[in-house]
Coordinates of C-alpha atoms in Angstrom, one line a residue:
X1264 CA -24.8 -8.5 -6.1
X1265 CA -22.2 -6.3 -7.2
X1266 CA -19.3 -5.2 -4.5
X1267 CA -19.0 -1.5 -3.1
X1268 CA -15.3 -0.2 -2.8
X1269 CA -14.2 3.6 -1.6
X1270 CA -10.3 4.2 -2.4
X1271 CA -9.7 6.6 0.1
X1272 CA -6.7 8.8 2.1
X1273 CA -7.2 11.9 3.5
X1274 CA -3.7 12.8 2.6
X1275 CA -2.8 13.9 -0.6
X1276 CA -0.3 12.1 -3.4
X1277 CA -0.8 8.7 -1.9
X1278 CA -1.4 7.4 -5.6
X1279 CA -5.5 7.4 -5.0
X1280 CA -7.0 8.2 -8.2
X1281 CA -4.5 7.0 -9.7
X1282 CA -6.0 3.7 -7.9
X1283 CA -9.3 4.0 -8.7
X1284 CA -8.7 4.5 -12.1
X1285 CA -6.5 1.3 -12.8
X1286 CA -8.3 -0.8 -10.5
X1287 CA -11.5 -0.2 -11.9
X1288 CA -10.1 -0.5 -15.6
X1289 CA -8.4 -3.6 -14.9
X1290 CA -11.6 -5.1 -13.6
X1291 CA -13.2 -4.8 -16.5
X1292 CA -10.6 -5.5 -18.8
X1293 CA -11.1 -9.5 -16.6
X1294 CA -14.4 -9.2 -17.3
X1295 CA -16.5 -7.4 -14.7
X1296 CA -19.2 -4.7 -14.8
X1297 CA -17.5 -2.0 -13.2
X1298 CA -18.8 1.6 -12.5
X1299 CA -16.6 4.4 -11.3
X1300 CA -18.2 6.8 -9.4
X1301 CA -15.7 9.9 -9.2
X1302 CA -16.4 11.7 -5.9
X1303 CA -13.5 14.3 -6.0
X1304 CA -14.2 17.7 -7.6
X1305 CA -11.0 18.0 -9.0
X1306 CA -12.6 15.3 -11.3
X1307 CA -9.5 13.7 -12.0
X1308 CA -10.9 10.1 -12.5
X1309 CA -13.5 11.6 -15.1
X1310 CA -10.8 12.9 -16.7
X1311 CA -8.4 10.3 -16.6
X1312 CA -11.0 7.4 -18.7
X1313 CA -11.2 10.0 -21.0
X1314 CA -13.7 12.2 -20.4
X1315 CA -13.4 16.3 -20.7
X1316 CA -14.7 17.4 -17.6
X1317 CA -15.9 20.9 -19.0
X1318 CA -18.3 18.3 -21.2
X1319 CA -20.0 17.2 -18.1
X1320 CA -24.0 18.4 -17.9
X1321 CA -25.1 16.4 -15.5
X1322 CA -23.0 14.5 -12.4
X1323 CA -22.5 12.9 -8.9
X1324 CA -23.5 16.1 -7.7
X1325 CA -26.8 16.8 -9.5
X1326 CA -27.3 13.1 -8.1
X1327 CA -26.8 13.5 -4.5
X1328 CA -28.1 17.0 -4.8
X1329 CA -31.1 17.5 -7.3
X1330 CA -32.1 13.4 -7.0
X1331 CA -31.2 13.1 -10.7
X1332 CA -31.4 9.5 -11.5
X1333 CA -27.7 8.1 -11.6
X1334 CA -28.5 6.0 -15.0
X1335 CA -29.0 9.8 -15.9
X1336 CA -25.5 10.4 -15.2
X1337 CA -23.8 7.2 -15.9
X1338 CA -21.4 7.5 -19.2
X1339 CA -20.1 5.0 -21.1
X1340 CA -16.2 4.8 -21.4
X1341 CA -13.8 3.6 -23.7
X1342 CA -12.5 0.6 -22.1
X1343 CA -15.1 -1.9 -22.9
X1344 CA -17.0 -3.0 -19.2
X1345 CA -15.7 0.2 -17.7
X1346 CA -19.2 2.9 -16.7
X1347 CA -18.4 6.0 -15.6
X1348 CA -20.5 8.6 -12.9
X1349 CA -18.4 11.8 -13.3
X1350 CA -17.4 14.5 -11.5
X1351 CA -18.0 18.5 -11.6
X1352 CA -16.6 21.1 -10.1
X1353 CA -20.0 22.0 -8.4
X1354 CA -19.1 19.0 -6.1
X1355 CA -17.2 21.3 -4.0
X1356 CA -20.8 23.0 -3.3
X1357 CA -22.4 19.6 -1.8
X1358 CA -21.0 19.8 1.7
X1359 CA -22.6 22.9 2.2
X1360 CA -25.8 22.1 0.6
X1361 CA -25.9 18.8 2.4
X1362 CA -25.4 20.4 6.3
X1363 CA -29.1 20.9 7.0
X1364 CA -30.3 17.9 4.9
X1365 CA -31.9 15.2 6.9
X1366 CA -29.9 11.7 6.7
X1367 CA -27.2 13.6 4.7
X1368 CA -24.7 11.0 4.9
X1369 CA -26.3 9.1 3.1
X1370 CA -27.1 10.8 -0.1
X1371 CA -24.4 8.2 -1.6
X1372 CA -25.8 4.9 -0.3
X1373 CA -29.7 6.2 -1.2
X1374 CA -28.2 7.1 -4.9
X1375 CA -25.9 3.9 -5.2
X1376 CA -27.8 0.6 -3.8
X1377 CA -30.5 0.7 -6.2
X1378 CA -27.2 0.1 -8.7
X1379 CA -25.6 -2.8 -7.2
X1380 CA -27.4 -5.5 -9.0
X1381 CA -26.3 -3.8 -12.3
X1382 CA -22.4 -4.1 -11.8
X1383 CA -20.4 -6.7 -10.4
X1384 CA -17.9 -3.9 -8.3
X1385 CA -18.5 -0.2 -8.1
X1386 CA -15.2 1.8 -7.3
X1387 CA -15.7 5.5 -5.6
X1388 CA -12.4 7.7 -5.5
X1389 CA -12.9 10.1 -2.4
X1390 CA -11.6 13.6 -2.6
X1391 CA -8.5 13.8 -0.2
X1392 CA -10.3 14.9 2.7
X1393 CA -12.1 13.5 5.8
X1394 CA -15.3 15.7 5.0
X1395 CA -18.6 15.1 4.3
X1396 CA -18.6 13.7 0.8
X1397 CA -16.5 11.2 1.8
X1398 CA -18.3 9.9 4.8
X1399 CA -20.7 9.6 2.4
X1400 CA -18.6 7.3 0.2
X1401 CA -17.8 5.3 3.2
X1402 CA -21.7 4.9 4.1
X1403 CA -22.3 3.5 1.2
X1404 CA -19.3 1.2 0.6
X1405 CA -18.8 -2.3 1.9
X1406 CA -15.1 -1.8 1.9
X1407 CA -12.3 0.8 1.8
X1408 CA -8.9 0.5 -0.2
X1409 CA -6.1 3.2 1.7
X1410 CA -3.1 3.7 -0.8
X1411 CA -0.4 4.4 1.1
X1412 CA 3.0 5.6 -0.8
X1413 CA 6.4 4.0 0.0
X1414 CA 8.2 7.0 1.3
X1415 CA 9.1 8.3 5.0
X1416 CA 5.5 9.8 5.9
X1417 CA 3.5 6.9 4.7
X1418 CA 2.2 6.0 8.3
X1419 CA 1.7 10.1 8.7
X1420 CA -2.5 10.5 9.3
X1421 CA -3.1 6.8 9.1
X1422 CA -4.5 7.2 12.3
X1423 CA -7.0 10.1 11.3
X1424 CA -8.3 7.5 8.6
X1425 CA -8.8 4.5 10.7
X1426 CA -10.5 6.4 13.4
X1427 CA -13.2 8.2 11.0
X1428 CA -13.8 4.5 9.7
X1429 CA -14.4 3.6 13.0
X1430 CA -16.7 6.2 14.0
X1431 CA -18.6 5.3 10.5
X1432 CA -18.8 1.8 11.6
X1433 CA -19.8 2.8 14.7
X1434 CA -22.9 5.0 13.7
X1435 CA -23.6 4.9 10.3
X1436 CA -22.3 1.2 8.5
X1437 CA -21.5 -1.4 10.9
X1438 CA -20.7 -3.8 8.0
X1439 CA -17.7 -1.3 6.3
X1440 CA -14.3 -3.4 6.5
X1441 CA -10.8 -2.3 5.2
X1442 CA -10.8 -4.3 1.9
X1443 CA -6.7 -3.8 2.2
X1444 CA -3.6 -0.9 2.5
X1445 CA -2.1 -0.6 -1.2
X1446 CA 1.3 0.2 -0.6
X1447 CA 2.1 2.5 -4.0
X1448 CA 4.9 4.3 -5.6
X1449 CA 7.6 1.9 -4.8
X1450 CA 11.0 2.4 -6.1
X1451 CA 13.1 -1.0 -5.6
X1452 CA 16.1 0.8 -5.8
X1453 CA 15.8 2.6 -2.4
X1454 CA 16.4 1.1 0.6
X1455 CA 13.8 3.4 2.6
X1456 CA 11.4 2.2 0.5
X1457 CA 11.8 -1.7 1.4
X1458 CA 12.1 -0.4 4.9
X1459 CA 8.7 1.0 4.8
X1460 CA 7.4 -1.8 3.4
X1461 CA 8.8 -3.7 6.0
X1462 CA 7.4 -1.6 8.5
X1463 CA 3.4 -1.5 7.0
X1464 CA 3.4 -5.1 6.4
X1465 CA 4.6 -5.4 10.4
X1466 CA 1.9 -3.4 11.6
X1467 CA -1.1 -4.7 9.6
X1468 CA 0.2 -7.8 8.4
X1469 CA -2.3 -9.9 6.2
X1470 CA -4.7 -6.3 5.9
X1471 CA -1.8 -5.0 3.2
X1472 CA -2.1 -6.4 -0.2
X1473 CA 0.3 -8.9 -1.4
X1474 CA 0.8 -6.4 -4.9
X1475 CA 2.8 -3.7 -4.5
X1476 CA 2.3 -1.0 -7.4
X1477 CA 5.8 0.2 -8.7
X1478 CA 7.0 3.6 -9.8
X1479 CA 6.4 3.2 -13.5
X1480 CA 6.8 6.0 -16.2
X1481 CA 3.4 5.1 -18.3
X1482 CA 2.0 5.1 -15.3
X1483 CA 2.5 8.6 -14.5
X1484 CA 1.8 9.1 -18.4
X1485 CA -1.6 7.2 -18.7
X1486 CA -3.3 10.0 -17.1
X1487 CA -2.6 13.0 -19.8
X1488 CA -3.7 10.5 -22.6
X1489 CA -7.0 9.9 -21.0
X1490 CA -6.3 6.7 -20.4
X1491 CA -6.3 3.7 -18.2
X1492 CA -2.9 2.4 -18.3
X1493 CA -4.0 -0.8 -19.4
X1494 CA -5.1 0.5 -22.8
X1495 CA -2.3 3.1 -22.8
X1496 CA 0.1 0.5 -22.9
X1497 CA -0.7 -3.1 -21.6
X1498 CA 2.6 -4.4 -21.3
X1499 CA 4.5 -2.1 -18.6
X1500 CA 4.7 -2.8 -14.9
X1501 CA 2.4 -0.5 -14.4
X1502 CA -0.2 -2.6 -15.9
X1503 CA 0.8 -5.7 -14.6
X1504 CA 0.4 -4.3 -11.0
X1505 CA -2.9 -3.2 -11.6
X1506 CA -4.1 -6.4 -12.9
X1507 CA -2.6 -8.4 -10.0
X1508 CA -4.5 -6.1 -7.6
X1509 CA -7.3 -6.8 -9.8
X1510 CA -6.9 -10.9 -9.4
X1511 CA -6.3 -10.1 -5.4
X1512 CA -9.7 -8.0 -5.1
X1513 CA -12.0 -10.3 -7.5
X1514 CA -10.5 -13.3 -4.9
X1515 CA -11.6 -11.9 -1.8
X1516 CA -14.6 -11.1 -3.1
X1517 CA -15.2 -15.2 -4.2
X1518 CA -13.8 -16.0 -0.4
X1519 CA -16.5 -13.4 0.9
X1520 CA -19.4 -14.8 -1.0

């Protein structure tokens, strides 16, 4: 039964897409049935495996929204093992339309759990807000990834976060667990940046992940090729992080089962 993981920070530039993207990539590229569901309007995750979002008929919104069926929906991408649910700009609209819907947080979970047996992880990227698409995302996962960038505010709304996934596990998933804090954008050459890492892995100790994802030039280039950077270029840091967090996420999943 496949594995359920939001990537999620209500603060902006923390490297999250960029996350879901690379994570999801390089878990197919070892072999897994991955589907990335991108549950941002901004659509930068469709976008970023290739696909135009202006090309996009039918989405996660006409899923949550208009019960379309998510197979529907579900594109194929170029990195082989790699399924893609896209994102439209209507998204923005779903909060609204969701308000006075009965059980609407969990339009996600309904859509997603009839999906798990058909993947081996499903990565959502939440839109960098606390709202109610992605309480939605957190409803349905089993386990949140925070990115958290290596620079003076990283602890900054932290705190937000961890209380809206406790007030999720409280009333609406008891079994949602932080899968791990991704510490991101890391530039060895600065000193603040091995303090903050000193300082995260302090506070949370064994809940941050033992890869760090450097600052990395393809990295930031991936993206405008419509491309994972594992097939933009395979060799670079970049990649090499990603597939390390990979290997980290596929082995708690084997400890968990």
């Amino acid at each position: 039964m496949g594995k359920i993981i939001a990537i999620a920070n209500q603060k902006g530039g923390v490297g999250k897409t960029t996350t879901a993207i690379n994570l999801a990539a390089s878990l197919a590229i070892l072999e897994n049935k991955v589907l990335l569901i991108d549950a941002d309007p901004q659509a930068n995750s469709t976008s970023g495996v290739g696909i135009m979002p202006q090309t996009i008929t039918q989405s996660l919104y006409d899923c949550m929204i208009n019960d379309l069926e998510p197979a529907e929906a579900i594109m194929e991408t170029e990195t082989p093992n790699l399924y893609l649910l896209p994102a439209h700009l209507d998204l923005v609209g779903a909060e609204i339309e969701l308000i006075n819907r009965e059980a609407r947080e969990y339009a996600i979970k309904e859509m997603v759990e009839p999906l798990r047996d058909q993947y081996d992880f499903i990565i959502i990227d939440c839109l960098p807000s606390l709202g109610l698409v992605t309480v939605n995302a957190l409803t349905a996962a089993d386990s949140v990834i925070i990115p958290m960038q290596c620079e003076f505010f990283a602890l900054e709304g932290l705190g937000k976060l961890k209380n809206t996934i406790r007030l999720v596990r409280q009333n609406l998933n008891p079994e949602l667990v932080i899968e791990g804090i991704l510490l991101s954008m890391y530039d060895g050459r600065l000193r603040l940046a091995k303090e903050v890492v000193a300082e995260v892995r302090s506070h949370f100790k064994d809940k941050v992940f033992d890869t760090i994802i450097h600052r990395n030039a393809r990295l930031g280039e991936a993206p405008g090729m419509g491309k994972p950077v594992v097939l933009y270029d395979a060799d670079c840091k970049g990649s090499i992080n990603f597939i390390n967090l990979a290997r980290e996420v596929m082995t708690q999943q084997e400890i968990a089962a």
